[in-house]
Short mmCIF file of C-alpha atoms in Angstrom, two decimals:
data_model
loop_
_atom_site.label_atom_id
_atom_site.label_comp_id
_atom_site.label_asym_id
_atom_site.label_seq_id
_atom_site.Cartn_x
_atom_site.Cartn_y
_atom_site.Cartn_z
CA UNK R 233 0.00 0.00 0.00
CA UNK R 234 2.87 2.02 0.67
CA UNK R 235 4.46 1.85 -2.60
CA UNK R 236 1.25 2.15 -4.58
CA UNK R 237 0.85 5.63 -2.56
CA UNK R 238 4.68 6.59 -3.13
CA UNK R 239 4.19 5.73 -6.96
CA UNK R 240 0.76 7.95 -6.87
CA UNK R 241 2.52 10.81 -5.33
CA UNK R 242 5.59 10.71 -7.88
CA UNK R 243 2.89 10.60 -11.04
CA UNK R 244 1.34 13.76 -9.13
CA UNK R 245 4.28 15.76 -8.72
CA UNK R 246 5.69 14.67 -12.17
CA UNK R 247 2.18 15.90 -14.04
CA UNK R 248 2.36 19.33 -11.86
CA UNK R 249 6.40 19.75 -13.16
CA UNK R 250 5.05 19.26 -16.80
CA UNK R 251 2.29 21.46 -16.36
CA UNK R 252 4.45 24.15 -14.75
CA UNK R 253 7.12 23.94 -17.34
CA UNK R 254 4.97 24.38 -20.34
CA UNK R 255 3.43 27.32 -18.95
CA UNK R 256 4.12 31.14 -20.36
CA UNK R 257 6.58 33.37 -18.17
CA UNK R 258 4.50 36.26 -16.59
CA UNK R 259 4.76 38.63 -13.66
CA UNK R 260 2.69 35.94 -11.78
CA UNK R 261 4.56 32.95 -13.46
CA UNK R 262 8.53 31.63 -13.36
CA UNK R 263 7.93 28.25 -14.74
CA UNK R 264 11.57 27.13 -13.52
CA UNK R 265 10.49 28.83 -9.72
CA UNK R 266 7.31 27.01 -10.09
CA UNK R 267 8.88 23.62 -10.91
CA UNK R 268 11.59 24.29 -8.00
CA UNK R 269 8.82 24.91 -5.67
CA UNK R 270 6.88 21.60 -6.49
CA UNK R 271 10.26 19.90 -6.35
CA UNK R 272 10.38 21.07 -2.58
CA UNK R 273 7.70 20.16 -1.57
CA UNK R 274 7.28 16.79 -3.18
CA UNK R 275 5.10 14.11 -1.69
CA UNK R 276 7.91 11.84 -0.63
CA UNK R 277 7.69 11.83 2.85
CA UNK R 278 11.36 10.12 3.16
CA UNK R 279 12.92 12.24 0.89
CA UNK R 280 14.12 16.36 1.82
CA UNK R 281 14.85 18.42 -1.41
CA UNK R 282 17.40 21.09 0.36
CA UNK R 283 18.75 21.89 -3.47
CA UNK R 284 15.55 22.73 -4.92
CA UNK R 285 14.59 24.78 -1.54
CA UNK R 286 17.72 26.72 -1.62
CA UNK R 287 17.19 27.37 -5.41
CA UNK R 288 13.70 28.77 -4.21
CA UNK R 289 15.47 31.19 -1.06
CA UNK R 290 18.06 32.14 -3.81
CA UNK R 291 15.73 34.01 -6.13
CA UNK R 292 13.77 35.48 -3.67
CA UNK R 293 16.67 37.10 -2.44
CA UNK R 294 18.35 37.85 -5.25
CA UNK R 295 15.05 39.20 -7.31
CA UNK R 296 12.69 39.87 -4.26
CA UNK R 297 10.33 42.57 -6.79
CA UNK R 298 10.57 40.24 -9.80
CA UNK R 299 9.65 36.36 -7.82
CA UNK R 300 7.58 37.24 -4.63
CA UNK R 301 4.45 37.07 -6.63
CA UNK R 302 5.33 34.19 -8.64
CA UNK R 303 6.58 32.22 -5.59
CA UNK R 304 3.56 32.99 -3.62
CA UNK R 305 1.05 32.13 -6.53
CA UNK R 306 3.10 29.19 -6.93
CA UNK R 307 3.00 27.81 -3.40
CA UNK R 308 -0.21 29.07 -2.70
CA UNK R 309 -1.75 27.15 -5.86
CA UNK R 310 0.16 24.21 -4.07
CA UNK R 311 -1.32 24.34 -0.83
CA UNK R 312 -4.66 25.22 -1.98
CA UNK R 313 -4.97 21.91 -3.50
CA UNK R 314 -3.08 19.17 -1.78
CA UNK R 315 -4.50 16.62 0.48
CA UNK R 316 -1.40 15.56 1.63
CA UNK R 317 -0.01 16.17 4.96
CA UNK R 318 3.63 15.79 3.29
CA UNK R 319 3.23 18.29 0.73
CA UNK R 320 1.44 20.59 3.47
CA UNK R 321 4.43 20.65 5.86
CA UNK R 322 6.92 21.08 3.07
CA UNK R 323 5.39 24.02 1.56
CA UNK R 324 4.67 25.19 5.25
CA UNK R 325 8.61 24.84 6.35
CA UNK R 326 9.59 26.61 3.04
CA UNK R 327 7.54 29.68 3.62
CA UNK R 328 9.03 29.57 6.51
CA UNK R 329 12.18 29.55 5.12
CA UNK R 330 11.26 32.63 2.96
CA UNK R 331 10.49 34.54 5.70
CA UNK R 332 13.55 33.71 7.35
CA UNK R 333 15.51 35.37 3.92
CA UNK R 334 14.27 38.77 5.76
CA UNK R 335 13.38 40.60 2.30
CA UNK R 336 11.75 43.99 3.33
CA UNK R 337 8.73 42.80 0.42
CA UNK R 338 7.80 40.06 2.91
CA UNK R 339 6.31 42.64 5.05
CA UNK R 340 3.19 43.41 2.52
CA UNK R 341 1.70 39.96 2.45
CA UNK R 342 -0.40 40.33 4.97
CA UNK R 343 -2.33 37.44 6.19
CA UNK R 344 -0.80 34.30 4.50
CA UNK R 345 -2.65 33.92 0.63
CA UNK R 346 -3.58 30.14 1.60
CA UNK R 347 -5.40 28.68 4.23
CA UNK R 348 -4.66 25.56 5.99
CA UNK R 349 -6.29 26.16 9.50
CA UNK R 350 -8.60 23.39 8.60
CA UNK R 351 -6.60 20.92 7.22
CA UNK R 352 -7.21 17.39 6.60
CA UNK R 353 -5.17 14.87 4.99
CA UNK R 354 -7.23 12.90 2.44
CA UNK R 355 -4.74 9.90 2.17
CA UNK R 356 -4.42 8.33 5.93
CA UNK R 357 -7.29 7.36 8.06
CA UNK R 358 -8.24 9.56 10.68
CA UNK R 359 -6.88 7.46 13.53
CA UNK R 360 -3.52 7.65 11.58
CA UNK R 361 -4.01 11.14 10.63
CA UNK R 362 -5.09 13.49 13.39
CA UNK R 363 -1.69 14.01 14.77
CA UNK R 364 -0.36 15.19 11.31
CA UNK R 365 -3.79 17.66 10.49
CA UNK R 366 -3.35 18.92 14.45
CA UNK R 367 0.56 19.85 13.66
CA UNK R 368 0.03 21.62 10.27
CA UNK R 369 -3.17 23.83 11.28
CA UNK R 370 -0.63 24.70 14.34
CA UNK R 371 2.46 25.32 12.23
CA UNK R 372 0.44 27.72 9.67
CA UNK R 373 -1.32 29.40 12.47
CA UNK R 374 2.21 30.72 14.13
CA UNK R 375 3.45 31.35 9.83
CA UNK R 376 0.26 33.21 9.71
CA UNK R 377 0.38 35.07 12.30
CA UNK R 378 3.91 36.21 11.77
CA UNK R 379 2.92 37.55 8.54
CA UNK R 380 0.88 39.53 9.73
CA UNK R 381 3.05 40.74 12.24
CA UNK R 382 5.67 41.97 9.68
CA UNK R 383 2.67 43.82 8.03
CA UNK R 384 1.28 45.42 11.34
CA UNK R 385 5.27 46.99 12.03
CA UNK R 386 5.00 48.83 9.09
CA UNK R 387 1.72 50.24 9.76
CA UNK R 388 2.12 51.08 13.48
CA UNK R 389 1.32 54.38 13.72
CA UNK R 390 4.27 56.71 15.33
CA UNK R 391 4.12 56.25 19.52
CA UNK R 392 6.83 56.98 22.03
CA UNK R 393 9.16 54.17 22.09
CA UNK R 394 7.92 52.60 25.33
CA UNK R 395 4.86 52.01 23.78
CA UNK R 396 6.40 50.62 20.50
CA UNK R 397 8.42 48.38 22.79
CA UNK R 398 5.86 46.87 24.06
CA UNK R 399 3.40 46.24 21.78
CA UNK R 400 6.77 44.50 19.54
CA UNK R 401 7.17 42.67 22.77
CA UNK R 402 3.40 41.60 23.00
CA UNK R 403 3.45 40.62 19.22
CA UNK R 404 6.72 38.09 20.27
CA UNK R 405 4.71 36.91 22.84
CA UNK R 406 1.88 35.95 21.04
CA UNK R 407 3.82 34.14 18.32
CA UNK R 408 5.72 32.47 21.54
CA UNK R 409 2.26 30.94 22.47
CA UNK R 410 1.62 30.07 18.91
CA UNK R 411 5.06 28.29 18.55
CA UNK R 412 4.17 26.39 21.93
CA UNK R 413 1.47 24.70 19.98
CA UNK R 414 3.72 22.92 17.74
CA UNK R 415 3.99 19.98 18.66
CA UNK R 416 3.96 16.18 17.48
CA UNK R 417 1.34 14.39 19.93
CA UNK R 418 0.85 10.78 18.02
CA UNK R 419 2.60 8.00 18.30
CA UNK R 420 3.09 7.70 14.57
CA UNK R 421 4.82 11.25 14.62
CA UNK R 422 8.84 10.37 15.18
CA UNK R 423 9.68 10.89 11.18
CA UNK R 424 12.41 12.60 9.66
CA UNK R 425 9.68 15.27 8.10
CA UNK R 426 8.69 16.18 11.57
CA UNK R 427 11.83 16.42 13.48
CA UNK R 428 12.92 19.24 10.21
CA UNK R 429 9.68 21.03 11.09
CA UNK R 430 10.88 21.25 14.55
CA UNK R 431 14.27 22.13 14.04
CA UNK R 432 12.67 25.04 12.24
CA UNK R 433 10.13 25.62 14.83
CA UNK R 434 12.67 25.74 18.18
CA UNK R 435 15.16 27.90 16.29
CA UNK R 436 12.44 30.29 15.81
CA UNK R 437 11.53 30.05 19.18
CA UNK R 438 15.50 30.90 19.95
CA UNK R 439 14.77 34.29 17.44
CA UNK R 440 11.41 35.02 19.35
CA UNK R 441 12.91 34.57 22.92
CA UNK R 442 16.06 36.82 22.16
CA UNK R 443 13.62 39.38 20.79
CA UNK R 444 11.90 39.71 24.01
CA UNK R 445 14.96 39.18 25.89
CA UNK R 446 15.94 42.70 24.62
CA UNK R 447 12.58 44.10 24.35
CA UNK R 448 12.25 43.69 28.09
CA UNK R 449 15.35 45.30 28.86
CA UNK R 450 14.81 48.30 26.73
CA UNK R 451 11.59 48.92 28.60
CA UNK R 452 13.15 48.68 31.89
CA UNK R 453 15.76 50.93 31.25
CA UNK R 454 12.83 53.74 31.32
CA UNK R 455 9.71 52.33 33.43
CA UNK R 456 10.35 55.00 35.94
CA UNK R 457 9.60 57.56 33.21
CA UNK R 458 6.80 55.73 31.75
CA UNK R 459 3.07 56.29 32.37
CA UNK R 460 0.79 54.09 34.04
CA UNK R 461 -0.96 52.35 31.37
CA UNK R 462 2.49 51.58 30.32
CA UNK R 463 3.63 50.55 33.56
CA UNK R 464 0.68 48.11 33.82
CA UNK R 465 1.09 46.68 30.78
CA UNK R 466 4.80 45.94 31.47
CA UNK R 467 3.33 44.31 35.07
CA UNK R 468 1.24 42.54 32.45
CA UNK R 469 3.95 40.75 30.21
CA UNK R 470 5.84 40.08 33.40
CA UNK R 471 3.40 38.27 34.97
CA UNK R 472 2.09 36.32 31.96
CA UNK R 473 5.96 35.56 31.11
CA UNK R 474 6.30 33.86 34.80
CA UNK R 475 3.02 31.64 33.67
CA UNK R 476 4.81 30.95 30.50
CA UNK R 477 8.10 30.18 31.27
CA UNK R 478 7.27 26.47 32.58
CA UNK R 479 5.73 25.64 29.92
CA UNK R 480 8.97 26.64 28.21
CA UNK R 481 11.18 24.63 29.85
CA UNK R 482 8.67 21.55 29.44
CA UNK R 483 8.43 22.25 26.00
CA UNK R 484 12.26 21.99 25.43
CA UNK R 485 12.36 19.20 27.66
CA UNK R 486 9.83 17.38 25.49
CA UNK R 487 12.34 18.23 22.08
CA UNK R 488 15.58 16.75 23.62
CA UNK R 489 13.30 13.49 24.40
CA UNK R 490 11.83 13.31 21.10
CA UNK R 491 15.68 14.13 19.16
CA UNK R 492 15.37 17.46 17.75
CA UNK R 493 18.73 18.47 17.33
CA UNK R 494 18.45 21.94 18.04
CA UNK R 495 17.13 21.73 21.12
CA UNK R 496 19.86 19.99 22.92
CA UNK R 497 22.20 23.07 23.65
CA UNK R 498 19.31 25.82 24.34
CA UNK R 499 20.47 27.51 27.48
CA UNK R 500 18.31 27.14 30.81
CA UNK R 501 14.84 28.59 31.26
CA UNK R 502 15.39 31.01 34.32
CA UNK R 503 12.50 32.01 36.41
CA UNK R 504 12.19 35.54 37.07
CA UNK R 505 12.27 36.63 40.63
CA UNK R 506 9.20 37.29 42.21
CA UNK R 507 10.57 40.32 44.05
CA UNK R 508 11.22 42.45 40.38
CA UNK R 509 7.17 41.66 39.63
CA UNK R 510 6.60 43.56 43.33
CA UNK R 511 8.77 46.37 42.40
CA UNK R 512 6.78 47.15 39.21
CA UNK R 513 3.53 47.02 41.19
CA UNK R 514 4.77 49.08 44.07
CA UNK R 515 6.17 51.36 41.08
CA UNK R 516 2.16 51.24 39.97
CA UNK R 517 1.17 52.01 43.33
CA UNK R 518 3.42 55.15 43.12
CA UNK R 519 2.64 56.50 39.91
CA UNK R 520 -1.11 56.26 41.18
CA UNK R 521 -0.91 58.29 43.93
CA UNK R 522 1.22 60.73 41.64
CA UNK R 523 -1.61 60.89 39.38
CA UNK R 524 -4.02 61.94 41.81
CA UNK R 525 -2.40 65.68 42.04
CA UNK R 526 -0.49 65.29 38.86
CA UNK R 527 -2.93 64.65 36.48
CA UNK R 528 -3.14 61.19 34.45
CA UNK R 529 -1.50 61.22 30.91
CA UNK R 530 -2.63 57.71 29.64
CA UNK R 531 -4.95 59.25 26.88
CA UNK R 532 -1.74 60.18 24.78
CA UNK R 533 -0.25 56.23 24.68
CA UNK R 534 -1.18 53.85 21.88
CA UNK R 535 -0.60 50.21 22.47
CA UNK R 536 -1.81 46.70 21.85
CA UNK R 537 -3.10 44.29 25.30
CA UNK R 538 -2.96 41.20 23.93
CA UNK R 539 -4.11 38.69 26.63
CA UNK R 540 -3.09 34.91 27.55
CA UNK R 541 0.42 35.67 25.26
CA UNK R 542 3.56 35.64 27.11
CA UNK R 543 7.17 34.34 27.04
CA UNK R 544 9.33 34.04 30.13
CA UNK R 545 12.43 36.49 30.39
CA UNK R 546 14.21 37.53 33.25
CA UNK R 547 14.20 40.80 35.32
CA UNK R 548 16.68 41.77 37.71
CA UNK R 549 19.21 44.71 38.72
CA UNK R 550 21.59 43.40 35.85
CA UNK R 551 19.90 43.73 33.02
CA UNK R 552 21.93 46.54 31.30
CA UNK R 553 21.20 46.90 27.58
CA UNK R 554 24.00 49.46 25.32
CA UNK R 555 24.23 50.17 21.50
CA UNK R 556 27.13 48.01 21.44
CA UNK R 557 25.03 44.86 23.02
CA UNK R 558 24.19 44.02 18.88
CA UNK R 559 27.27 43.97 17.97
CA UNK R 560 28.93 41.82 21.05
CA UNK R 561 26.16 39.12 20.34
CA UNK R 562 27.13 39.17 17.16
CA UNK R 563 30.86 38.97 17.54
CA UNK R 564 29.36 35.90 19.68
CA UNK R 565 27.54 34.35 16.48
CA UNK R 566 30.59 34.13 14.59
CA UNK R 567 32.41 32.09 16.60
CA UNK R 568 30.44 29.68 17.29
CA UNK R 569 31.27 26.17 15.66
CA UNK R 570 29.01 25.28 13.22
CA UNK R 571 28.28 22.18 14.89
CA UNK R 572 26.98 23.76 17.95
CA UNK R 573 25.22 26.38 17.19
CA UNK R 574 24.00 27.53 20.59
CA UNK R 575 26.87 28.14 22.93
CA UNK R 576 26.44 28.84 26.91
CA UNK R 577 25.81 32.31 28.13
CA UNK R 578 28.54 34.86 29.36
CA UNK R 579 27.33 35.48 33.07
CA UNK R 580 28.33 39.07 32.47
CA UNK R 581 26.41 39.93 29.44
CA UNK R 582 22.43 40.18 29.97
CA UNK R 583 21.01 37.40 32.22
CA UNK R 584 20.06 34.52 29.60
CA UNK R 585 21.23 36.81 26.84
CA UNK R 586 20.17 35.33 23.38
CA UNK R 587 23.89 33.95 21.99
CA UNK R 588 23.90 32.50 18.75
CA UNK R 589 20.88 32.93 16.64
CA UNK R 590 21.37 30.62 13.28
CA UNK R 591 22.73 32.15 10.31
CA UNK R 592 19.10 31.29 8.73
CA UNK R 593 17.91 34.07 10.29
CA UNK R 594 20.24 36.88 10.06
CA UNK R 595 22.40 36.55 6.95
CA UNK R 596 22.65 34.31 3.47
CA UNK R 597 20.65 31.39 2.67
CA UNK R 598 18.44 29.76 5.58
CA UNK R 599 20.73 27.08 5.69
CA UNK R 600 19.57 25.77 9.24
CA UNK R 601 15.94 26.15 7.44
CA UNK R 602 17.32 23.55 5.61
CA UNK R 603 15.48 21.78 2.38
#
């Protein structure tokens, strides 16, 4: 049964090359981008096509203006009509990918063009299949959502940079929860497709996590010469990053037992102290009774409460953040051995200071995004 299905899935793809091939080049059509695309994201669930993936991150980076609509007509025609949990994830894991080439057009998509919040695969029976639909309706809700992250930032209107700090730092949280739900919870799940997905998916988490890390200790820096509101919305992420961080540290847990690679080095999940959560709310108290004869000034900030979305950072008397921080994490990137790419954190830099984000998500191809 197995082979008949692997046979049926090679006709399929074959067909879709031919069809792609003998189509006219337009602004919405690259027939070799097209055929690279279906290449990637092939229905052989034992076989990764990292050339043809690469190929795909190369032109999109090279000609963002020229291929982002062909690429996303392409994958989007894809998606739209497979019923195969194989092809899903692929195509899923190379938009991810694409996103990861961090072209400045990205940030116009929008909402993702396809939908697969309700997916079903068409192929396995739904005792077999449930853990495969339940991952790929999680893994394109978090791609989703990050889309239209990218497209909010350039449409936040112009705030003091408090406020921008933390509505970018409950955006990160909310992808954080999204990321949380990706997870393989069948039996059947322990295939080489999956554990890529999750490579992809705890790296991001990594990106997301260093992110806040900073965000946090930008806001910090100037909570005693922020407003209320703002002050109560830090109190706010604070509090829902303490609820978060356990499930965290179970999460990564749960990757090292299951193999994924890149979770084996991640540093420690540090709770944060329960006395910096009492400062902030005896800083509350404070600027209330300031308020009273000062006069209340939350009418002039703009920000976004998002509830029940929260990372866990860490808050203490050392966080120190300088315009040089960038450049010293960098300086840490690079020296990392390619076979390890998370290294330990240097006690005196911030506490759990993000180290060594992949090279897929700052510079060249996504090679850790790997196809």
């Amino acid at each position: 049964m197995k082979l008949w299905k692997r046979a049926a899935g090679i006709l399929k793809d074959q067909n879709s090359i031919w069809v792609a091939s003998l189509s006219p080049k337009t602004t919405y059509r690259i027939p070799d981008l097209e055929t690279a695309i279906i290449k990637a994201t092939s229905h052989d669930e034992f076989h990764v096509d990292y050339k043809n993936a690469q190929r795909v991150f190369k032109w999109i980076r090279t000609s963002p203006s020229l291929c982002l609509k062909p690429l996303i007509r392409g994958l989007s025609k894809r998606m739209d009509k497979t019923k195969c949990w194989v092809v899903a994830l692929k195509g899923l894991i190379l938009m991810h990918g694409v996103f990861c080439c961090k072209i400045k057009e990205l940030n116009n998509i929008g909402r993702l063009p396809f939908d697969l919040s309700n997916f079903h695969d068409g192929h396995l029976r739904p005792i077999d299949s449930w853990g495969f639909n339940n991952f790929v309706r999680s893994y394109y809700s978090f791609l989703d959502q990050r889309s239209a992250s990218l497209y909010d930032q350039i449409t936040m209107p112009n705030v003091d940079p408090i406020s921008q700090d933390l509505v970018k730092l409950q955006e990160c949280q909310s992808l954080l929860d999204l990321l949380l739900q990706i997870k393989p919870r069948a039996s059947n799940m322990k295939v080489t497709l999956i554990l890529e997905a999750m490579d992809c998916v705890v790296i991001e988490m990594y990106d997301v996590y260093s992110r806040i890390c900073s965000g946090v200790a930008r806001v910090l820096m100037r909570i005693y010469s922020a407003g209320k509101l703002q002050i109560s919305i830090a109190l706010k992420v604070l509090q829902k990053a303490t609820q978060q961080s356990e499930e965290l540290f179970l999460y990564f847990e749960f990757c090292r037992g299951f193999g994924v690679l890149n979770s084996l080095e991640l540093p420690k999940v540090i709770q944060i102290p329960e006395e910096d959560i009492r400062e902030l709310e005896r800083i509350i108290d404070g600027v209330s009774e300031n308020n009273s004869t000062n006069g209340d000034h939350e009418g002039a900030i703009v920000v976004r409460d998002i509830e029940n979305r929260a990372l866990r950072t860490i808050i203490t008397d050392k966080w120190e953040v300088f315009e040089e921080d960038h450049l010293i994490n960098n300086q840490i990137v690079e020296n990392v051995d390619a076979s390890n790419p998370f290294v330990d954190p240097d006690p005196n830099l911030l506490p759990l200071v993000p180290l060594s984000v992949p090279a897929a998500y700052n510079h060249d191809l996504p090679d850790l995004i790997s196809f």
